[in-house]
Each structure stands twice: as structure tokens, then as C-alpha cells.
Amino acid sequence: MNVKRLRTLFSHALRVSLATPLLLTGCQGEPVVEPSPEPGPVDLSQHSDVACVNGYPAITGLTVAPAPDVLQLRIVRRWVPPTLPPIELRTSEGEPCATASNPQACLDQLEALDVTRGFPRLCGYSAECAEGFLVTTRGDEVTTYTTADAVRALLGGIDTPEEAALLAYASGYALCSYPAYERGKVRALPDGTFSVVSTQDYDCETNVYETRHDLQVTPDGEVTEVGRFPLKAGTPDCVAGRRPVGLQVSGGGDCEDARGSYFAKAARMEAAAIHAFLRLRDELTLHGAGAALQDAALTSAADEVRHTEVTLRLAHRFGATPVPPAVTDLPLRPLDEVLLDNTVEGCVRETYGALVAHHQAVHARDPEIREAMARIADDETRHAALSWDIDAWAVPGLAPEARAALHAARRQAIQVLREEVAVPLAPELIADAGLPSPEVAAALLDSLEQSLWA
């Protein structure tokens, strides 16, 4: 990706975003049309807790026909620390392979499952990140269900609250993983639909802020989000720097001043990006990328050293003490995983992060922040261009299904960004640090989606 082209796209996006406040105030005496009020959260007084086992929705209370010998919920870890198995059983109902003609062969097949992707990734309060999937055995047949559509087909209709909760989980909504937060809620409604409520809280490593999601699940298995309610301030620093695989969740670094908290988290993410680019260089070398791409990754790591120093200084200025990142040393990944990571971390998140840095360089009221972000914005634009160059190098040689997987990952990453930027920010982050307000951030995303991500 030509850096000059990216700068041109960013300049256009920033010009478009300047018009956003006018949409809220009207002009030339024209009356302002107020939007209809948003509905409030559903009343939970008649909801029940979602039944959970080992941190995952229970698989009892289901009406599966024909009934399997066993129904299991397992998890798959996409990047596996040496101390953890790649696939792990979490809950089971029934007797595996009970009606198989060769029970041992059936059991061997069950334990040798080759599953690498499951439901949308959720991360528990213990920082374990995993993708769930279901498994059944019927006679000699072992079947896996790794998507919400597959679960919907297995259930054949949503008849019980347990089925509604399970389908919501398979659709990417947390219901059991947060002992520090309210457990998911479910209620059967008189019209045959189900109300399911999910409260999710992730930090930068998992891309989502703390939010309540009110869902409607119909008898035919349609899951609709009817309300979304932020429960705490967002984490706009999540887009700063490329996150390495193996980055561990870490608390601390917060302070009473929102600016200090912001730059403490940004410093941690910039430091983590050093690991990400060094690893990226090794993986590009492993998979035969040209010297120019390898050198650009190494240069990007050096850039992130400077970014860490700058954001550390700003964090200290505002009274915060950043926590250094902890990154688990994991084996180098196959090319498909490298490209998936590059699509999410680079072509989406780092590209948007570079645009935000340009916005800060223009709008930050604090002179030191404005000057720092001007330098960082230029570097991050080159990093974003590297991500697109990697994409252009590898994607033409991929099979159609691999390209489709990258496209789906990109669309999901864009949606996650939209969720993040919708959370209101502290006024001093908008004024002093120059971060875009939720309305402006949405306009910036719209511009990139039309000009670059289409």
C-alpha cells in the first residue's frame, strides 16, 4: 500500500468528520429533528440466571431429535500455550458412543477431533480465550457443530430457555464467563420468543468494552440484538499499536486523571507492539516474504520503541504508572494464522489507529500531546501500509475459502471497532488528547469502510 495513498484517504476521512457536528445542530435556522428516544434496558425482574457449568452454558434442557448418545461442549484454543491442550472438554450429557457398532473406534474418533475454529471467541475473567463448539455421537457418527447456524439446525427450533441461551452463546454473547459481573439472564415470553441478556467485559486484548446486550431469540432461532447499553468508559487506546499473540491480560496503570489512564494503557500497548513486529518479521521470514517486508517489520519495531518512550512520558506527566506488557512466547504460526492476524490487527485496527493519531495531531488542545501524535501518526501510517503490503503479497495465492475467511474476519473486526468507539469518552480525552467523539469516530469508520475496506 502506497503510504501517500493512505495519507490521502486519511485526509479525506478527516475532512468528512469535520462536518459531523453540523448534523447535530442544523443550519440557516432550519429546525433540528430530534431522534426518537432509544428504548431502555429490559426489566430483569422476571428473568432467571442462565444455567452454567464450568464457566459455559449448560447443555441440559435441550430438545434434540433424534436424541444423540452424547452431547458435549468443548473449547478449542487457536494459539496454544505449552501447558494447555488445544481442545478441552467442558461439559457432557449422555454416554459417548453408547450405540456405536465399534465403541472403541468411535471413542478414538471423538478424542481425535480436528477442530481449529469454533464459535466467536470469548475470554473469561481468568483471561482464558477460547472458541466453543458442540459434539454429538449417534451410532458410529461423530458430528461437530462450530457455528450458530449449525447449533440452530441441531436444535431444530428454540423451545426452551436453555436452548435460547445456548444459541445466544454460539452467536458470540458471553453468559457465564464473568464471575465479577452479572451472570447472563433468560426469560420465556408469552409470544413464544425468549429474552436473553448478556453482560460482556473485555479489555484491549479482546477488543470489547463492558456492555450489556439485550437479545431476542425467536422460536425459529433468529437472534436479534434489541438493545446495547455501555456500562463503563470505553478503551480508545486499544487501537494504539499492533497486539502480539500471547499478550496477557494485565490490570493496573489506572489513575484518577483520564489522560493518565489513557496514556498508561497506550504505553503498554505500544510496548507490546514491539513484540508483535519482531514476531511478524520472524514469521515473514519463515513463510518466504521478501526482504523489503521483513525490513519494514523490523523498522516498525524500532518505531514502537520510540512510541513507548513518548507515551510513558505522557502517562507519568498525568500521574499514571504504566504496567509493562507480559507476552507468552509461543511457536511461530502457519501462514493462514499470520494473515488472519494481519487482517485484524493491521488492515483494520492499526489502519484506524493511524487515522486516529492523525486526528489527535490536528485536534489535541495540549501542545505536547499534539506534537507527539504528529510524529506517531506518520509512523503508524507506515505500519498500516505494511499490513496492506503483506495482504497484497499473500492473498493472491490463497484458495477462495481462505480469502473468504479473511474477508469475514475483516468484517467482524470492523464491527468490533464500531462497538468500541460508540462508548462516551471523558471530556478531557476529546479536548486535551484530541480523541474523536463517538459521533466523529463513527464518521471516520464510515469513510474508511467506503474508501478502503469495501
PDB file of N, CA and C in Angstrom, residues 264-308:
ATOM      1  N   ALA A 264      -1.213   5.543  30.022  1.00  0.00           N
ATOM      2  CA  ALA A 264      -0.627   4.354  30.635  1.00  0.00           C
ATOM      3  C   ALA A 264      -0.981   3.104  29.836  1.00  0.00           C
ATOM      4  N   LYS A 265      -2.239   2.997  29.449  1.00  0.00           N
ATOM      5  CA  LYS A 265      -2.656   1.844  28.651  1.00  0.00           C
ATOM      6  C   LYS A 265      -2.043   1.906  27.252  1.00  0.00           C
ATOM      7  N   ALA A 266      -1.966   3.129  26.689  1.00  0.00           N
ATOM      8  CA  ALA A 266      -1.352   3.269  25.371  1.00  0.00           C
ATOM      9  C   ALA A 266       0.112   2.863  25.409  1.00  0.00           C
ATOM     10  N   ALA A 267       0.839   3.243  26.478  1.00  0.00           N
ATOM     11  CA  ALA A 267       2.248   2.880  26.591  1.00  0.00           C
ATOM     12  C   ALA A 267       2.411   1.363  26.650  1.00  0.00           C
ATOM     13  N   ARG A 268       1.515   0.709  27.376  1.00  0.00           N
ATOM     14  CA  ARG A 268       1.589  -0.751  27.457  1.00  0.00           C
ATOM     15  C   ARG A 268       1.362  -1.380  26.082  1.00  0.00           C
ATOM     16  N   MET A 269       0.395  -0.850  25.336  1.00  0.00           N
ATOM     17  CA  MET A 269       0.111  -1.419  24.027  1.00  0.00           C
ATOM     18  C   MET A 269       1.223  -1.113  23.027  1.00  0.00           C
ATOM     19  N   GLU A 270       1.837   0.057  23.126  1.00  0.00           N
ATOM     20  CA  GLU A 270       2.959   0.375  22.241  1.00  0.00           C
ATOM     21  C   GLU A 270       4.138  -0.550  22.535  1.00  0.00           C
ATOM     22  N   ALA A 271       4.388  -0.809  23.825  1.00  0.00           N
ATOM     23  CA  ALA A 271       5.465  -1.727  24.179  1.00  0.00           C
ATOM     24  C   ALA A 271       5.160  -3.139  23.687  1.00  0.00           C
ATOM     25  N   ALA A 272       3.898  -3.535  23.770  1.00  0.00           N
ATOM     26  CA  ALA A 272       3.515  -4.862  23.272  1.00  0.00           C
ATOM     27  C   ALA A 272       3.724  -4.960  21.767  1.00  0.00           C
ATOM     28  N   ALA A 273       3.530  -3.843  21.064  1.00  0.00           N
ATOM     29  CA  ALA A 273       3.684  -3.849  19.605  1.00  0.00           C
ATOM     30  C   ALA A 273       5.127  -4.128  19.183  1.00  0.00           C
ATOM     31  N   ILE A 274       6.105  -3.827  20.050  1.00  0.00           N
ATOM     32  CA  ILE A 274       7.492  -4.186  19.737  1.00  0.00           C
ATOM     33  C   ILE A 274       7.588  -5.696  19.543  1.00  0.00           C
ATOM     34  N   HIS A 275       7.004  -6.443  20.488  1.00  0.00           N
ATOM     35  CA  HIS A 275       6.989  -7.909  20.378  1.00  0.00           C
ATOM     36  C   HIS A 275       6.271  -8.350  19.105  1.00  0.00           C
ATOM     37  N   ALA A 276       5.148  -7.673  18.797  1.00  0.00           N
ATOM     38  CA  ALA A 276       4.347  -8.072  17.645  1.00  0.00           C
ATOM     39  C   ALA A 276       5.138  -7.947  16.349  1.00  0.00           C
ATOM     40  N   PHE A 277       5.868  -6.841  16.184  1.00  0.00           N
ATOM     41  CA  PHE A 277       6.588  -6.638  14.921  1.00  0.00           C
ATOM     42  C   PHE A 277       7.833  -7.518  14.829  1.00  0.00           C
ATOM     43  N   LEU A 278       8.497  -7.774  15.953  1.00  0.00           N
ATOM     44  CA  LEU A 278       9.632  -8.688  15.911  1.00  0.00           C
ATOM     45  C   LEU A 278       9.170 -10.095  15.533  1.00  0.00           C
ATOM     46  N   ARG A 279       8.037 -10.495  16.101  1.00  0.00           N
ATOM     47  CA  ARG A 279       7.482 -11.798  15.749  1.00  0.00           C
ATOM     48  C   ARG A 279       7.041 -11.821  14.288  1.00  0.00           C
ATOM     49  N   LEU A 280       6.427 -10.723  13.836  1.00  0.00           N
ATOM     50  CA  LEU A 280       5.973 -10.648  12.451  1.00  0.00           C
ATOM     51  C   LEU A 280       7.152 -10.805  11.497  1.00  0.00           C
ATOM     52  N   ARG A 281       8.280 -10.172  11.826  1.00  0.00           N
ATOM     53  CA  ARG A 281       9.455 -10.319  10.964  1.00  0.00           C
ATOM     54  C   ARG A 281       9.890 -11.777  10.874  1.00  0.00           C
ATOM     55  N   ASP A 282       9.908 -12.475  12.009  1.00  0.00           N
ATOM     56  CA  ASP A 282      10.310 -13.885  12.004  1.00  0.00           C
ATOM     57  C   ASP A 282       9.334 -14.725  11.188  1.00  0.00           C
ATOM     58  N   GLU A 283       8.045 -14.428  11.308  1.00  0.00           N
ATOM     59  CA  GLU A 283       7.049 -15.218  10.571  1.00  0.00           C
ATOM     60  C   GLU A 283       7.080 -14.902   9.085  1.00  0.00           C
ATOM     61  N   LEU A 284       7.349 -13.664   8.718  1.00  0.00           N
ATOM     62  CA  LEU A 284       7.506 -13.330   7.303  1.00  0.00           C
ATOM     63  C   LEU A 284       8.711 -14.056   6.717  1.00  0.00           C
ATOM     64  N   THR A 285       9.791 -14.135   7.491  1.00  0.00           N
ATOM     65  CA  THR A 285      10.977 -14.870   7.044  1.00  0.00           C
ATOM     66  C   THR A 285      10.650 -16.349   6.862  1.00  0.00           C
ATOM     67  N   LEU A 286       9.944 -16.925   7.843  1.00  0.00           N
ATOM     68  CA  LEU A 286       9.583 -18.341   7.789  1.00  0.00           C
ATOM     69  C   LEU A 286       8.796 -18.675   6.533  1.00  0.00           C
ATOM     70  N   HIS A 287       7.904 -17.772   6.134  1.00  0.00           N
ATOM     71  CA  HIS A 287       6.991 -18.072   5.024  1.00  0.00           C
ATOM     72  C   HIS A 287       7.446 -17.474   3.695  1.00  0.00           C
ATOM     73  N   GLY A 288       8.696 -17.020   3.626  1.00  0.00           N
ATOM     74  CA  GLY A 288       9.280 -16.651   2.347  1.00  0.00           C
ATOM     75  C   GLY A 288       8.929 -15.271   1.824  1.00  0.00           C
ATOM     76  N   ALA A 289       8.545 -14.369   2.687  1.00  0.00           N
ATOM     77  CA  ALA A 289       8.280 -12.998   2.239  1.00  0.00           C
ATOM     78  C   ALA A 289       9.593 -12.323   1.853  1.00  0.00           C
ATOM     79  N   GLY A 290       9.501 -11.312   1.012  1.00  0.00           N
ATOM     80  CA  GLY A 290      10.684 -10.618   0.539  1.00  0.00           C
ATOM     81  C   GLY A 290      11.376  -9.823   1.628  1.00  0.00           C
ATOM     82  N   ALA A 291      12.637  -9.443   1.335  1.00  0.00           N
ATOM     83  CA  ALA A 291      13.435  -8.708   2.315  1.00  0.00           C
ATOM     84  C   ALA A 291      12.809  -7.367   2.660  1.00  0.00           C
ATOM     85  N   ALA A 292      12.121  -6.733   1.702  1.00  0.00           N
ATOM     86  CA  ALA A 292      11.528  -5.417   1.962  1.00  0.00           C
ATOM     87  C   ALA A 292      10.463  -5.500   3.057  1.00  0.00           C
ATOM     88  N   LEU A 293       9.639  -6.541   3.018  1.00  0.00           N
ATOM     89  CA  LEU A 293       8.616  -6.707   4.047  1.00  0.00           C
ATOM     90  C   LEU A 293       9.259  -7.028   5.392  1.00  0.00           C
ATOM     91  N   GLN A 294      10.274  -7.893   5.382  1.00  0.00           N
ATOM     92  CA  GLN A 294      10.950  -8.232   6.638  1.00  0.00           C
ATOM     93  C   GLN A 294      11.599  -6.983   7.257  1.00  0.00           C
ATOM     94  N   ASP A 295      12.264  -6.194   6.436  1.00  0.00           N
ATOM     95  CA  ASP A 295      12.933  -4.992   6.936  1.00  0.00           C
ATOM     96  C   ASP A 295      11.922  -3.973   7.460  1.00  0.00           C
ATOM     97  N   ALA A 296      10.778  -3.873   6.780  1.00  0.00           N
ATOM     98  CA  ALA A 296       9.748  -2.927   7.231  1.00  0.00           C
ATOM     99  C   ALA A 296       9.201  -3.326   8.595  1.00  0.00           C
ATOM    100  N   ALA A 297       9.068  -4.625   8.840  1.00  0.00           N
ATOM    101  CA  ALA A 297       8.600  -5.084  10.156  1.00  0.00           C
ATOM    102  C   ALA A 297       9.620  -4.740  11.234  1.00  0.00           C
ATOM    103  N   LEU A 298      10.909  -4.917  10.929  1.00  0.00           N
ATOM    104  CA  LEU A 298      11.952  -4.593  11.906  1.00  0.00           C
ATOM    105  C   LEU A 298      11.985  -3.090  12.179  1.00  0.00           C
ATOM    106  N   THR A 299      11.848  -2.278  11.136  1.00  0.00           N
ATOM    107  CA  THR A 299      11.802  -0.824  11.325  1.00  0.00           C
ATOM    108  C   THR A 299      10.601  -0.425  12.168  1.00  0.00           C
ATOM    109  N   SER A 300       9.477  -1.093  11.965  1.00  0.00           N
ATOM    110  CA  SER A 300       8.273  -0.793  12.743  1.00  0.00           C
ATOM    111  C   SER A 300       8.497  -1.088  14.219  1.00  0.00           C
ATOM    112  N   ALA A 301       9.224  -2.174  14.526  1.00  0.00           N
ATOM    113  CA  ALA A 301       9.529  -2.482  15.925  1.00  0.00           C
ATOM    114  C   ALA A 301      10.346  -1.354  16.552  1.00  0.00           C
ATOM    115  N   ALA A 302      11.305  -0.815  15.802  1.00  0.00           N
ATOM    116  CA  ALA A 302      12.098   0.306  16.314  1.00  0.00           C
ATOM    117  C   ALA A 302      11.227   1.538  16.531  1.00  0.00           C
ATOM    118  N   ASP A 303      10.264   1.762  15.615  1.00  0.00           N
ATOM    119  CA  ASP A 303       9.327   2.880  15.805  1.00  0.00           C
ATOM    120  C   ASP A 303       8.572   2.737  17.116  1.00  0.00           C
ATOM    121  N   GLU A 304       8.154   1.513  17.422  1.00  0.00           N
ATOM    122  CA  GLU A 304       7.345   1.304  18.620  1.00  0.00           C
ATOM    123  C   GLU A 304       8.152   1.538  19.899  1.00  0.00           C
ATOM    124  N   VAL A 305       9.460   1.375  19.824  1.00  0.00           N
ATOM    125  CA  VAL A 305      10.300   1.719  20.980  1.00  0.00           C
ATOM    126  C   VAL A 305      10.164   3.206  21.277  1.00  0.00           C
ATOM    127  N   ARG A 306      10.223   4.027  20.242  1.00  0.00           N
ATOM    128  CA  ARG A 306      10.072   5.476  20.440  1.00  0.00           C
ATOM    129  C   ARG A 306       8.670   5.814  20.930  1.00  0.00           C
ATOM    130  N   HIS A 307       7.665   5.161  20.362  1.00  0.00           N
ATOM    131  CA  HIS A 307       6.284   5.429  20.786  1.00  0.00           C
ATOM    132  C   HIS A 307       6.104   5.098  22.268  1.00  0.00           C
ATOM    133  N   THR A 308       6.724   3.999  22.699  1.00  0.00           N
ATOM    134  CA  THR A 308       6.623   3.625  24.106  1.00  0.00           C
ATOM    135  C   THR A 308       7.225   4.704  24.994  1.00  0.00           C
TER     136      THR A 308
END
